[in-house]
Amino acid sequence: QQPVQSPQAVILREGEDAVINCSSSKALYSVHWYRQKHGEAPVFLMILLKGGEQKGHDKISASFNEKKQQSSLYLTASQLSYSGTYFCGTEGGAGSYQLTFGKGTKLSVIP
Amino acid sequence: NAGVTQTPKFQVLKTGQSMTLQCAQDMNHEYMSWYRQDPGMGLRLIHYSVGAGITDQGEVPNGYNVSRSTTEDFPLRLLSAAPSQTSVYFCASSRTGKSGNTIYFGEGSWLTVV
C-alpha cells in the first residue's frame, strides 16, 4: 500500500519553515526520506526506524510515530537549495527488502 | 568511486522491440533493485535481488525480466516494449536492503516507447 504524502506541493520564501507528512495504512518498520531535483536521481536524506525516533541534521529533521504509522519531515529556515520533490519510502517489516514510495511533495523555495 | 552506474541514459524504442537497461554497482552491495518513475506516481518497484542468483518481483513486474549472475550487475530486460513502459528507470543498491541501510540510486534511464 502506497503511503500518502501531504501536502502535494508547497511554496516557501527563503527562511520559512515547512512540514511534510507521510502516512501509511499499515504497520511500518522504517521510513526513508529522499529529495529529488528535476532530472536527477533521488538523494538519501535519512532513515527512521521503528521505535519512535527523531533524527536531524543541519536544518532538516524528521520524526516517526509508529503507533500512528506516520512520519513527518521538518525543514526549518528553508534555503533555495531545498527546492525539489521529497519522497517518503516505507518498509513494512525488517528484512522485507521492499520500499514503497509515496507520490512525493514538490517544494519550491523562492527568494 | 562510481557508485551505481546505469546505461543508456536515454533510449527511444519502437513498440515490440526488446532492450536491456544495464546497471552496475562497485560497492559490493548485496541488494539491488529496479524502480520506474512516472509523473505523479512516485517510484514503483519492478524487481529486486538480495544476492547473486536470487531475484524476486516487486509491485509492477509485468513486461520486465531480470537476472543477477554477479554481485555487481543487475540488468533489466524489456521483452516487448509497449508505450506504457515509457518512463524513467532507476537502479538502486544497498548493503543488505534491510532497515537502516541507505539505498543508493543510479542517475536514471529515460526510456520512450513509440
mmCIF file of C-alpha atoms in Angstrom:
data_model
loop_
_atom_site.group_PDB
_atom_site.id
_atom_site.type_symbol
_atom_site.label_atom_id
_atom_site.label_comp_id
_atom_site.label_asym_id
_atom_site.label_seq_id
_atom_site.Cartn_x
_atom_site.Cartn_y
_atom_site.Cartn_z
ATOM 1 C CA GLN A 1 0.000 0.000 0.000
ATOM 2 C CA GLN A 2 1.446 3.316 -1.105
ATOM 3 C CA PRO A 3 1.977 5.830 1.718
ATOM 4 C CA VAL A 4 0.124 9.124 1.421
ATOM 5 C CA GLN A 5 2.133 12.308 1.458
ATOM 6 C CA SER A 6 0.800 15.760 2.258
ATOM 7 C CA PRO A 7 0.829 18.413 1.085
ATOM 8 C CA GLN A 8 1.265 17.581 -2.599
ATOM 9 C CA ALA A 9 3.036 20.871 -3.184
ATOM 10 C CA VAL A 10 4.211 23.839 -1.153
ATOM 11 C CA ILE A 11 5.805 27.172 -1.976
ATOM 12 C CA LEU A 12 8.014 28.838 0.612
ATOM 13 C CA ARG A 13 10.006 32.024 0.793
ATOM 14 C CA GLU A 14 13.592 31.687 1.911
ATOM 15 C CA GLY A 15 13.787 31.393 5.669
ATOM 16 C CA GLU A 16 10.304 29.939 6.134
ATOM 17 C CA ASP A 17 9.605 26.523 7.647
ATOM 18 C CA ALA A 18 7.742 23.563 6.193
ATOM 19 C CA VAL A 19 6.426 20.206 7.331
ATOM 20 C CA ILE A 20 5.856 17.259 5.008
ATOM 21 C CA ASN A 21 3.805 14.352 6.255
ATOM 22 C CA CYS A 22 3.817 10.699 5.295
ATOM 23 C CA SER A 23 1.040 8.369 6.427
ATOM 24 C CA SER A 24 0.545 4.674 5.944
ATOM 25 C CA SER A 25 -2.486 2.456 6.398
ATOM 26 C CA LYS A 26 -0.319 -0.455 7.553
ATOM 27 C CA ALA A 27 2.216 -1.002 10.295
ATOM 28 C CA LEU A 28 5.645 0.365 9.499
ATOM 29 C CA TYR A 29 9.096 -0.790 10.413
ATOM 30 C CA SER A 30 11.022 2.086 8.931
ATOM 31 C CA VAL A 31 10.608 5.266 6.940
ATOM 32 C CA HIS A 32 13.143 6.610 4.450
ATOM 33 C CA TRP A 33 13.193 10.194 3.194
ATOM 34 C CA TYR A 34 14.659 11.257 -0.154
ATOM 35 C CA ARG A 35 14.891 14.508 -2.091
ATOM 36 C CA GLN A 36 14.907 14.588 -5.869
ATOM 37 C CA LYS A 37 15.727 17.557 -8.051
ATOM 38 C CA HIS A 38 14.336 17.755 -11.563
ATOM 39 C CA GLY A 39 16.090 15.381 -13.938
ATOM 40 C CA GLU A 40 18.208 13.834 -11.217
ATOM 41 C CA ALA A 41 18.199 10.720 -9.066
ATOM 42 C CA PRO A 42 16.661 10.698 -5.588
ATOM 43 C CA VAL A 43 19.176 11.559 -2.885
ATOM 44 C CA PHE A 44 19.053 9.995 0.554
ATOM 45 C CA LEU A 45 18.187 12.273 3.490
ATOM 46 C CA MET A 46 17.579 9.988 6.449
ATOM 47 C CA ILE A 47 16.107 6.735 7.733
ATOM 48 C CA LEU A 48 13.937 6.405 10.807
ATOM 49 C CA LEU A 49 13.462 3.028 12.396
ATOM 50 C CA LYS A 50 10.683 1.585 14.498
ATOM 51 C CA GLY A 51 10.911 2.958 17.994
ATOM 52 C CA GLY A 52 9.520 6.436 17.527
ATOM 53 C CA GLU A 53 12.853 8.089 16.994
ATOM 54 C CA GLN A 54 13.577 11.520 15.702
ATOM 55 C CA LYS A 55 16.558 12.426 13.580
ATOM 56 C CA GLY A 56 18.008 15.519 12.077
ATOM 57 C CA HIS A 57 20.990 17.125 10.511
ATOM 58 C CA ASP A 58 21.550 20.753 9.736
ATOM 59 C CA LYS A 59 18.059 22.259 9.446
ATOM 60 C CA ILE A 60 16.244 19.162 8.235
ATOM 61 C CA SER A 61 14.820 16.732 10.757
ATOM 62 C CA ALA A 62 12.183 14.033 10.884
ATOM 63 C CA SER A 63 10.060 12.111 13.331
ATOM 64 C CA PHE A 64 8.464 8.689 13.159
ATOM 65 C CA ASN A 65 5.390 7.748 15.156
ATOM 66 C CA GLU A 66 4.946 4.020 14.635
ATOM 67 C CA LYS A 67 1.678 3.892 16.566
ATOM 68 C CA LYS A 68 0.122 6.417 14.220
ATOM 69 C CA GLN A 69 2.011 4.949 11.243
ATOM 70 C CA GLN A 70 3.180 8.433 10.368
ATOM 71 C CA SER A 71 6.378 10.271 9.713
ATOM 72 C CA SER A 72 6.973 13.976 9.319
ATOM 73 C CA LEU A 73 9.870 15.801 7.696
ATOM 74 C CA TYR A 74 10.672 19.247 9.101
ATOM 75 C CA LEU A 75 12.555 21.843 7.077
ATOM 76 C CA THR A 76 13.474 24.952 9.017
ATOM 77 C CA ALA A 77 14.805 28.264 7.733
ATOM 78 C CA SER A 78 14.459 26.995 4.179
ATOM 79 C CA GLN A 79 17.124 27.708 1.590
ATOM 80 C CA LEU A 80 16.851 27.852 -2.192
ATOM 81 C CA SER A 81 18.749 24.553 -2.321
ATOM 82 C CA TYR A 82 15.892 22.822 -0.509
ATOM 83 C CA SER A 83 13.723 23.030 -3.621
ATOM 84 C CA GLY A 84 12.812 19.669 -5.111
ATOM 85 C CA THR A 85 10.414 16.801 -4.659
ATOM 86 C CA TYR A 86 10.504 14.957 -1.368
ATOM 87 C CA PHE A 87 9.594 11.294 -1.183
ATOM 88 C CA CYS A 88 8.980 9.082 1.775
ATOM 89 C CA GLY A 89 9.578 5.362 1.385
ATOM 90 C CA THR A 90 8.111 2.914 3.838
ATOM 91 C CA GLU A 91 9.119 -0.576 4.828
ATOM 92 C CA GLY A 92 6.565 -2.880 6.351
ATOM 93 C CA GLY A 93 8.866 -5.302 8.064
ATOM 94 C CA ALA A 94 12.514 -5.843 8.877
ATOM 95 C CA GLY A 95 14.205 -7.538 6.002
ATOM 96 C CA SER A 96 11.245 -7.092 3.683
ATOM 97 C CA TYR A 97 13.576 -5.740 1.006
ATOM 98 C CA GLN A 98 10.736 -3.736 -0.487
ATOM 99 C CA LEU A 99 10.445 0.015 -0.111
ATOM 100 C CA THR A 100 7.122 1.563 -1.091
ATOM 101 C CA PHE A 101 7.314 5.234 -2.015
ATOM 102 C CA GLY A 102 4.715 7.966 -1.724
ATOM 103 C CA LYS A 103 3.843 10.141 -4.706
ATOM 104 C CA GLY A 104 6.026 12.959 -3.499
ATOM 105 C CA THR A 105 5.729 16.524 -2.233
ATOM 106 C CA LYS A 106 7.006 19.269 -4.502
ATOM 107 C CA LEU A 107 8.722 22.002 -2.511
ATOM 108 C CA SER A 108 9.597 25.304 -4.144
ATOM 109 C CA VAL A 109 11.646 27.862 -2.254
ATOM 110 C CA ILE A 110 11.611 31.348 -3.730
ATOM 111 C CA PRO A 111 13.752 34.381 -2.828
ATOM 112 C CA ASN B 1 34.023 5.551 -6.544
ATOM 113 C CA ALA B 2 31.406 5.297 -9.314
ATOM 114 C CA GLY B 3 28.549 4.047 -7.118
ATOM 115 C CA VAL B 4 25.568 2.864 -9.208
ATOM 116 C CA THR B 5 26.010 3.228 -12.959
ATOM 117 C CA GLN B 6 23.152 2.917 -15.434
ATOM 118 C CA THR B 7 23.289 2.782 -19.207
ATOM 119 C CA PRO B 8 21.940 4.028 -21.509
ATOM 120 C CA LYS B 9 20.801 7.389 -20.132
ATOM 121 C CA PHE B 10 18.333 7.953 -22.972
ATOM 122 C CA GLN B 11 16.689 5.461 -25.321
ATOM 123 C CA VAL B 12 13.873 5.521 -27.848
ATOM 124 C CA LEU B 13 12.293 2.198 -28.764
ATOM 125 C CA LYS B 14 9.617 1.152 -31.176
ATOM 126 C CA THR B 15 6.683 -0.855 -29.890
ATOM 127 C CA GLY B 16 7.565 -4.540 -29.821
ATOM 128 C CA GLN B 17 11.319 -4.075 -29.669
ATOM 129 C CA SER B 18 13.318 -5.537 -26.827
ATOM 130 C CA MET B 19 16.201 -3.988 -24.984
ATOM 131 C CA THR B 20 18.276 -4.248 -21.829
ATOM 132 C CA LEU B 21 18.968 -1.496 -19.336
ATOM 133 C CA GLN B 22 22.310 -2.086 -17.723
ATOM 134 C CA CYS B 23 23.070 -1.468 -14.058
ATOM 135 C CA ALA B 24 26.353 -1.952 -12.267
ATOM 136 C CA GLN B 25 27.499 -1.091 -8.758
ATOM 137 C CA ASP B 26 31.008 -1.134 -7.364
ATOM 138 C CA MET B 27 30.144 -1.010 -3.661
ATOM 139 C CA ASN B 28 29.858 -4.784 -3.181
ATOM 140 C CA HIS B 29 26.209 -4.367 -2.210
ATOM 141 C CA GLU B 30 24.083 -7.475 -1.846
ATOM 142 C CA TYR B 31 20.771 -5.829 -2.576
ATOM 143 C CA MET B 32 19.863 -4.324 -5.930
ATOM 144 C CA SER B 33 16.558 -3.187 -7.336
ATOM 145 C CA TRP B 34 14.860 -1.511 -10.268
ATOM 146 C CA TYR B 35 12.217 1.206 -9.957
ATOM 147 C CA ARG B 36 10.230 3.067 -12.533
ATOM 148 C CA GLN B 37 9.077 6.629 -12.017
ATOM 149 C CA ASP B 38 6.082 8.110 -13.791
ATOM 150 C CA PRO B 39 4.737 11.652 -13.349
ATOM 151 C CA GLY B 40 2.703 11.934 -10.161
ATOM 152 C CA MET B 41 3.232 8.264 -9.288
ATOM 153 C CA GLY B 42 6.408 8.259 -7.253
ATOM 154 C CA LEU B 43 8.817 5.352 -7.543
ATOM 155 C CA ARG B 44 7.431 1.867 -8.044
ATOM 156 C CA LEU B 45 9.453 -1.278 -7.521
ATOM 157 C CA ILE B 46 9.783 -3.552 -10.573
ATOM 158 C CA HIS B 47 12.164 -6.321 -9.490
ATOM 159 C CA TYR B 48 14.760 -6.760 -6.815
ATOM 160 C CA SER B 49 17.603 -9.086 -5.875
ATOM 161 C CA VAL B 50 19.044 -9.952 -2.488
ATOM 162 C CA GLY B 51 22.170 -11.527 -3.925
ATOM 163 C CA ALA B 52 23.692 -13.221 -6.939
ATOM 164 C CA GLY B 53 21.348 -15.838 -8.336
ATOM 165 C CA ILE B 54 18.324 -14.572 -6.372
ATOM 166 C CA THR B 55 15.655 -12.310 -7.818
ATOM 167 C CA ASP B 56 12.050 -11.534 -6.953
ATOM 168 C CA GLN B 57 9.157 -9.465 -8.232
ATOM 169 C CA GLY B 58 8.162 -6.082 -6.946
ATOM 170 C CA GLU B 59 4.971 -4.117 -7.412
ATOM 171 C CA VAL B 60 4.988 -3.777 -11.220
ATOM 172 C CA PRO B 61 6.965 -6.701 -12.743
ATOM 173 C CA ASN B 62 4.914 -7.426 -15.864
ATOM 174 C CA GLY B 63 6.812 -6.967 -19.109
ATOM 175 C CA TYR B 64 10.219 -7.000 -17.444
ATOM 176 C CA ASN B 65 12.831 -9.661 -16.722
ATOM 177 C CA VAL B 66 15.907 -9.541 -14.552
ATOM 178 C CA SER B 67 18.838 -11.759 -13.717
ATOM 179 C CA ARG B 68 21.680 -11.475 -11.233
ATOM 180 C CA SER B 69 24.661 -13.544 -12.287
ATOM 181 C CA THR B 70 27.186 -11.421 -10.398
ATOM 182 C CA THR B 71 27.071 -9.198 -7.332
ATOM 183 C CA GLU B 72 27.936 -6.154 -9.447
ATOM 184 C CA ASP B 73 25.415 -6.359 -12.284
ATOM 185 C CA PHE B 74 21.628 -6.328 -12.398
ATOM 186 C CA PRO B 75 20.299 -5.818 -15.933
ATOM 187 C CA LEU B 76 16.628 -5.111 -16.641
ATOM 188 C CA ARG B 77 15.195 -6.545 -19.854
ATOM 189 C CA LEU B 78 12.135 -5.246 -21.632
ATOM 190 C CA LEU B 79 10.808 -8.228 -23.558
ATOM 191 C CA SER B 80 8.456 -6.492 -25.990
ATOM 192 C CA ALA B 81 8.322 -2.765 -25.395
ATOM 193 C CA ALA B 82 4.943 -1.064 -25.069
ATOM 194 C CA PRO B 83 4.103 2.653 -24.883
ATOM 195 C CA SER B 84 3.009 2.082 -21.255
ATOM 196 C CA GLN B 85 6.646 1.347 -20.458
ATOM 197 C CA THR B 86 7.660 4.893 -21.323
ATOM 198 C CA SER B 87 9.156 6.019 -18.034
ATOM 199 C CA VAL B 88 12.271 6.907 -16.125
ATOM 200 C CA TYR B 89 14.019 3.860 -14.711
ATOM 201 C CA PHE B 90 16.226 3.916 -11.653
ATOM 202 C CA CYS B 91 18.518 1.171 -10.497
ATOM 203 C CA ALA B 92 19.377 1.128 -6.809
ATOM 204 C CA SER B 93 21.573 -0.782 -4.423
ATOM 205 C CA SER B 94 22.192 -1.091 -0.705
ATOM 206 C CA ARG B 95 24.372 -3.214 1.507
ATOM 207 C CA THR B 96 21.615 -5.549 2.610
ATOM 208 C CA GLY B 97 18.315 -3.862 1.804
ATOM 209 C CA LYS B 98 17.286 -4.246 5.396
ATOM 210 C CA SER B 99 16.166 -1.475 7.686
ATOM 211 C CA GLY B 100 18.821 1.045 8.494
ATOM 212 C CA ASN B 101 20.659 0.640 5.227
ATOM 213 C CA THR B 102 20.797 3.514 2.797
ATOM 214 C CA ILE B 103 19.593 2.846 -0.724
ATOM 215 C CA TYR B 104 21.734 4.478 -3.405
ATOM 216 C CA PHE B 105 20.180 5.312 -6.767
ATOM 217 C CA GLY B 106 21.742 5.447 -10.186
ATOM 218 C CA GLU B 107 21.294 8.539 -12.337
ATOM 219 C CA GLY B 108 18.323 7.130 -14.214
ATOM 220 C CA SER B 109 17.496 5.939 -17.726
ATOM 221 C CA TRP B 110 14.905 7.825 -19.727
ATOM 222 C CA LEU B 111 13.009 5.428 -21.983
ATOM 223 C CA THR B 112 10.479 6.396 -24.611
ATOM 224 C CA VAL B 113 8.471 3.758 -26.468
ATOM 225 C CA VAL B 114 6.784 4.963 -29.650
#
